Structures are given as C-alpha cells and as structure tokens.
C-alpha cells in the first residue's frame, strides 16, 4: 500500500481502535503555555490524577508577558497571576519550564524547533491553534482546547478521528522579495479560509523543497487560517541539518538511526490524496490582506477589491462589512493606504531569517514620521543572535523599537495594543476584528513588506 | 470524576424560562485561572445587590433553600454560549441534579462531563413536584439514576429517560479522560513496544 506522510505518522501512533469510538492517538510532545493550561492542571489536581509523562511535556510563557523591561513587575494582575500559576504548576507536576528568566524563553512554536524538541515523524500538540507550525519538520502537529490539554496531560493520548488528506503542489521559482508569507497568503486566497476544513494539508512541490526551514514554518503556521487543523512538509536533508546538534536532538549513532527512519516518512510515489491542487507561483507578487479575514488577500501593487463584484452573496456581505470596519474604499490603491503602526513579530515571522530580511530593507533608512514600528523577536535566543549580527542597531537606528520576545501585538493580550481605528502592517497571522486591540485594523504582510511600509508610512511593495 | 448513582437532597425552584449561561455565570468571571470556586459567582447579577449584599428576593437566597442540591428549573435552561464555566459554577455551588422541561444541547452534555445529572421532565410531570416543593420548606427529593426514577415523600415517583451511554459513564464516574485511562495498559504496552 502506498502511503502519505500523514498516514505513516498516523498509523505509527494509534494506540488502539475500538468499534464505536475514535482511535486513541499517542502524543510524543506536549507544549504548554500560560493561557490554556491553568484549568487543565487544576483538573488533574481535582481528579487526583498524575501528569503521565512530564518528560514529554514542556512549558513556556509567551502570550501575555510584556516585551519591555522584564525586570520590572508585571502590571496586569491577570497576566501576572497566569504567569505565577504556570511557575507553580510546572514545579508541582515536574514539567520543564522556560520561564521569564530563561535565556531560551520564547513563543512556544518558535522554541520547540529551536531546542530540537520538534522532530520529524512526531505527534505534537499544544493548547494553541498555531501548533501546525511544527508540521514543517514532517511531524503531525495540531492545536486543541483546555479539556484536551488535560486529556493529554493525564493519558499522553487523545481520542482522534482521522482527517482527510489534501496535497497542495506548489511549483515555480519565487521572485525577488516574494516570500513564504506571500505564498501562504496566496494559498489561502485560492482555497479560502475553509478550504482546508476537515483536512490535513501536505505542502509539496519544487517551490516548497526550495524553502528554508524557517520559511517552511511560516507556511505551515497559517494552515489553520486555511481551515486545516494541521499542515505538513516532508522532511529532507534541510530538515535533518536543522535538527542536528540541537539540545534535545538525538546524538551520534542515535541521530544516524533517526535520519534513516525520518527518510522513510515522505509520501510514497503514487499514494492517493482526497484532494490535490497545483499552483504555479512564478509570477506571484507580494500579497497583503485588505479585510478582516485571512482569505481577504490582494496583490500589494493592486487595488482594494470591490465586494459588489463577488458572486457569493455571503462573501459580498462579509466584504462590505470588512471594508467598513477597515475604513477602506473599493478600488482604492493599496499603495495609498496609510499606516499608524508596523509590527514585525509572531510565530509566523519572528525568526532570525525574518529579522535579517526586514533589516536588509531598513538598513540606513528611517521609519516615516508618525509611524510607530516595533520588532519583537520570537525567542530570547533569536534576540541574542540578532544582536550579535548587529540587526538590533539597524532597527533602532531606523527608529524601530527593539523588544524582548513574546506574542506581543499578534494578539495584544500584553500591553502591546492598538487603539481603536489604528492601522497596522503586521507580519502575524490573524487580521480579525479587534485582534490587535478593540477597533484595530490589521494588514497581514511579509517582513520585507512590513519593513518597506514602515519607511514610507503606507502599505508598500518591497520590490520598489 | 465522581460517580453519581443516586442522590438525595433539598430541592429548590427557579421558575424562569431561558436562563442563559451569561446569567448563570456573567462574563467578568471567565478570566479566572481556576476551575473551582465559581459557585460564589453563580447567578451573580440576580443573587447580589449592587452593593454586594444578598438580594433577599432571589429564590436561592431564601432560607428554605439553604443547602439545596437539586434545581427545578424552567424550559431551555443553559442556553447561550458553550462555556463550561456554567456547569462548573452550578456544581461548585452544590447542585448535583437539575430538572427542567428542556435544556440547551451543549449545556446538557457539559453537565454529564461535570458529574451532574440533568433530567428532562414534561411540564405535567414537573408541576406536582414543584407544588410539593413550594408547599414544604426543606423538601427533599431522590434521583435514582440506576432505576431512572425521581422519588419524594409521600407519593412522588416519576420515571425519567437518559441515554444509556451517558448513564453508564455517570454511574461509573467516567469522564473522557477516565475512559481513556481504562486503556492505560494499552498505552503502556504501546510505549514499551515503540520505545517511548
Ligand atoms: S504569536 Fe500569535 S499566533 Fe503565535 S502563538 Fe502567539 S498569539 Fe498565537
């Protein structure tokens, strides 16, 4: 039987399958953060249950920590309480925690790969929908709710129904300043925010093979915005090279053996998918969202679309509402849209390559008057590396704020919040109403486009 | 989860229709990090005056309902959002059994997950019980899940329906985790076999 990457991982993780019940799937790695874990830990405590595998459970704090001076006390009482609770829960249940004082602290989906916790062939879960990021390594990774977090804590398993399998084959060479972010925005533009619903997506094709690991993470990260619970990319030499030598990666002979196994994971020639789609991206230009859903995407050198031209009445109505919320007019040039804020960060685009790309655009330039721009690295390790490379200087000399790591303005749970009506070019993954603060207006873009836009104060094609 | 086989307790009447989850537990209490302790916020806006003192007019504040653990509610109880905080707060307050002519779906299934028994009775079945409770301060009812029967002195005896799968889980105190834990030997076997 020819099998897909997803089927291979799935089958090797089914613990048991009983009639009338969903199969029980074994979980190799459980990542935990401060927001979705407290009630799960509490649930264990109330039921008098143990955490089954503390050695497969790793925690960090990212969602609501401040990105300014962390030696100062945290002002927000609820944030403070959630953070302190994670400290005490990890202590009580014996979970390794990368806390505020750790040099390896960072966004959960950034530090998993960084520490070598994320490896091919694994099942990985986290109480966070962007867990799909880890699929870039050829693992099956997905998000879950608080009751499931507790379930994994107690059993190291989850009852799961098998998804359908969708392969997106991407071919063609990406142009100058056209990035993995543009690629995934383009995919969502094509299949819609529910295009992946019920599926696990495998991204394949020469364009995907040519992407770096960082870029592959950017693509898989936004699988959830395409409606898919998980996105994955077959492991190859780049994957093995990335993993090798990292803290939790197997060493020596163990590593060789692992690579042998990992090399058997890619989808067999001739395996059958439930759905396939071919895309050619050789003429793709940088993309940008114009509305309040990640599927509302247009070319950055184009115009804001006219919802009246949409066939689907639901899309038409959503488009009208989005234009009103965003304060835009149909037909308006994207290049004329003025910004208040530029945010470079989030688990989509806060890795070292993203920061290098933004810095290369900003070098020797200045942020436009009246624009507030901030760079929030994905982890403290990335922050350190960027500083060693002098990227922080480039940013601060250009007038951007250089911050500590965290989710920050991606979801504005910490003090990094937009005011009502403020407009932001953001390298994050969600442009929902109010995502970056009540009444905030978000345009999702690549780090290059965000940097170029910071200089002009308007949404700007980084190729110019 | 604690099993529920049979429960006897004081019954309280909350004769209101469409009690939604926002009334059961208002939004401002959702940010807590605990799963316990929601009982004191149950029916917050009805239960307390603006100055934080008890509202004497609210049903559950009446002396006769002190320590009640069976709630006789109106139709469409628990409608609104799917928040699990609603059953958490009812259960934390002390309720074990909720009897109503109808429930919102998600709330109904959330009750079973939190060791509470929701019972649907027709208004005709319910009204004699309500009359009895209103007439007799401290009146106790018994809900026997095994026999699927509600009883009360001297002459109340009303059968009820419950899904056999849910009944089984509640009788044994099995939540989803409990069910997976029954397969613990298979999990261990898998870990050994795969070297995990
Ligand atoms: S950066 Fe944003 S999307 Fe990523 S984990 Fe944090 S809040 Fe979620």
mmCIF file of C-alpha atoms in Angstrom, chain A residues 11-16 18 21-22 24 26 28 34 38-40 42-44 46-47 49-50 52-53 56 78 81-82 85 121 123 146-147 150-152 154-159, chain B residues 1-2 28-38 84-85 88 92 113 165 173-196:
data_model
loop_
_atom_site.group_PDB
_atom_site.id
_atom_site.type_symbol
_atom_site.label_atom_id
_atom_site.label_comp_id
_atom_site.label_asym_id
_atom_site.label_seq_id
_atom_site.Cartn_x
_atom_site.Cartn_y
_atom_site.Cartn_z
ATOM 1 C CA UNK A 11 -0.571 4.694 11.777
ATOM 2 C CA UNK A 12 2.545 4.569 13.888
ATOM 3 C CA UNK A 13 0.758 6.472 16.677
ATOM 4 C CA UNK A 14 -2.554 4.639 17.009
ATOM 5 C CA UNK A 15 -2.595 3.034 20.449
ATOM 6 C CA UNK A 16 -5.913 1.262 19.993
ATOM 7 C CA UNK A 18 -12.291 0.152 19.244
ATOM 8 C CA UNK A 21 -15.048 5.043 19.493
ATOM 9 C CA UNK A 22 -12.480 7.289 17.850
ATOM 10 C CA UNK A 24 -6.631 6.736 20.624
ATOM 11 C CA UNK A 26 -0.294 8.677 21.126
ATOM 12 C CA UNK A 28 5.023 12.423 21.522
ATOM 13 C CA UNK A 34 0.320 30.113 30.423
ATOM 14 C CA UNK A 38 -4.201 26.544 34.313
ATOM 15 C CA UNK A 39 -7.614 24.866 34.303
ATOM 16 C CA UNK A 40 -6.133 21.683 32.855
ATOM 17 C CA UNK A 42 -6.408 22.230 38.113
ATOM 18 C CA UNK A 43 -8.494 19.448 36.579
ATOM 19 C CA UNK A 44 -5.710 16.943 37.205
ATOM 20 C CA UNK A 46 -9.165 17.872 41.415
ATOM 21 C CA UNK A 47 -9.379 14.375 39.989
ATOM 22 C CA UNK A 49 -4.556 12.382 38.563
ATOM 23 C CA UNK A 50 -0.887 12.401 37.667
ATOM 24 C CA UNK A 52 1.605 10.855 32.802
ATOM 25 C CA UNK A 53 4.771 11.960 31.022
ATOM 26 C CA UNK A 56 7.284 14.742 27.155
ATOM 27 C CA UNK A 78 -4.494 38.647 35.483
ATOM 28 C CA UNK A 81 -1.481 35.522 38.054
ATOM 29 C CA UNK A 82 -1.410 33.307 34.963
ATOM 30 C CA UNK A 85 0.355 29.869 38.210
ATOM 31 C CA UNK A 121 7.626 11.788 12.486
ATOM 32 C CA UNK A 123 2.848 13.838 17.008
ATOM 33 C CA UNK A 146 -8.339 23.140 27.507
ATOM 34 C CA UNK A 147 -10.209 19.883 28.140
ATOM 35 C CA UNK A 150 -5.944 17.947 30.399
ATOM 36 C CA UNK A 151 -6.596 14.732 28.500
ATOM 37 C CA UNK A 152 -3.072 14.663 27.099
ATOM 38 C CA UNK A 154 -3.382 12.550 32.090
ATOM 39 C CA UNK A 155 -3.020 9.965 29.317
ATOM 40 C CA UNK A 156 -0.382 11.199 26.825
ATOM 41 C CA UNK A 157 -3.063 10.337 24.262
ATOM 42 C CA UNK A 158 -6.017 11.934 22.501
ATOM 43 C CA UNK A 159 -9.101 10.305 21.018
ATOM 44 C CA UNK B 1 -14.925 12.292 38.059
ATOM 45 C CA UNK B 2 -17.163 11.361 40.982
ATOM 46 C CA UNK B 28 -16.431 39.059 34.025
ATOM 47 C CA UNK B 29 -15.716 35.847 35.898
ATOM 48 C CA UNK B 30 -14.311 33.934 32.946
ATOM 49 C CA UNK B 31 -10.763 35.153 33.271
ATOM 50 C CA UNK B 32 -10.077 33.169 36.383
ATOM 51 C CA UNK B 33 -7.395 30.514 36.209
ATOM 52 C CA UNK B 34 -9.252 28.020 38.386
ATOM 53 C CA UNK B 35 -11.954 25.559 37.550
ATOM 54 C CA UNK B 36 -13.232 25.583 41.116
ATOM 55 C CA UNK B 37 -14.589 28.461 43.140
ATOM 56 C CA UNK B 38 -17.158 29.576 40.550
ATOM 57 C CA UNK B 84 -18.009 25.110 30.523
ATOM 58 C CA UNK B 85 -17.955 27.678 33.312
ATOM 59 C CA UNK B 88 -18.614 24.451 36.796
ATOM 60 C CA UNK B 92 -19.338 24.245 42.671
ATOM 61 C CA UNK B 113 -18.890 15.892 31.879
ATOM 62 C CA UNK B 165 -24.035 5.544 27.213
ATOM 63 C CA UNK B 173 -17.830 8.335 37.201
ATOM 64 C CA UNK B 174 -16.100 8.152 33.834
ATOM 65 C CA UNK B 175 -15.221 11.353 32.024
ATOM 66 C CA UNK B 176 -13.439 11.278 28.635
ATOM 67 C CA UNK B 177 -10.151 11.028 30.447
ATOM 68 C CA UNK B 178 -11.470 8.236 32.638
ATOM 69 C CA UNK B 179 -12.476 6.292 29.549
ATOM 70 C CA UNK B 180 -9.016 6.681 28.031
ATOM 71 C CA UNK B 181 -7.446 5.740 31.353
ATOM 72 C CA UNK B 182 -9.323 2.429 31.246
ATOM 73 C CA UNK B 183 -6.999 1.670 28.343
ATOM 74 C CA UNK B 184 -3.931 2.555 30.346
ATOM 75 C CA UNK B 185 -2.445 -0.919 29.894
ATOM 76 C CA UNK B 186 -2.663 -0.453 26.128
ATOM 77 C CA UNK B 187 -0.922 2.917 26.401
ATOM 78 C CA UNK B 188 1.883 1.393 28.466
ATOM 79 C CA UNK B 189 2.135 -1.514 26.046
ATOM 80 C CA UNK B 190 2.407 0.949 23.157
ATOM 81 C CA UNK B 191 5.098 2.949 24.946
ATOM 82 C CA UNK B 192 7.122 -0.213 25.588
ATOM 83 C CA UNK B 193 6.701 -1.528 22.080
ATOM 84 C CA UNK B 194 7.699 1.771 20.469
ATOM 85 C CA UNK B 195 10.433 2.549 22.969
ATOM 86 C CA UNK B 196 8.722 5.757 24.145
#
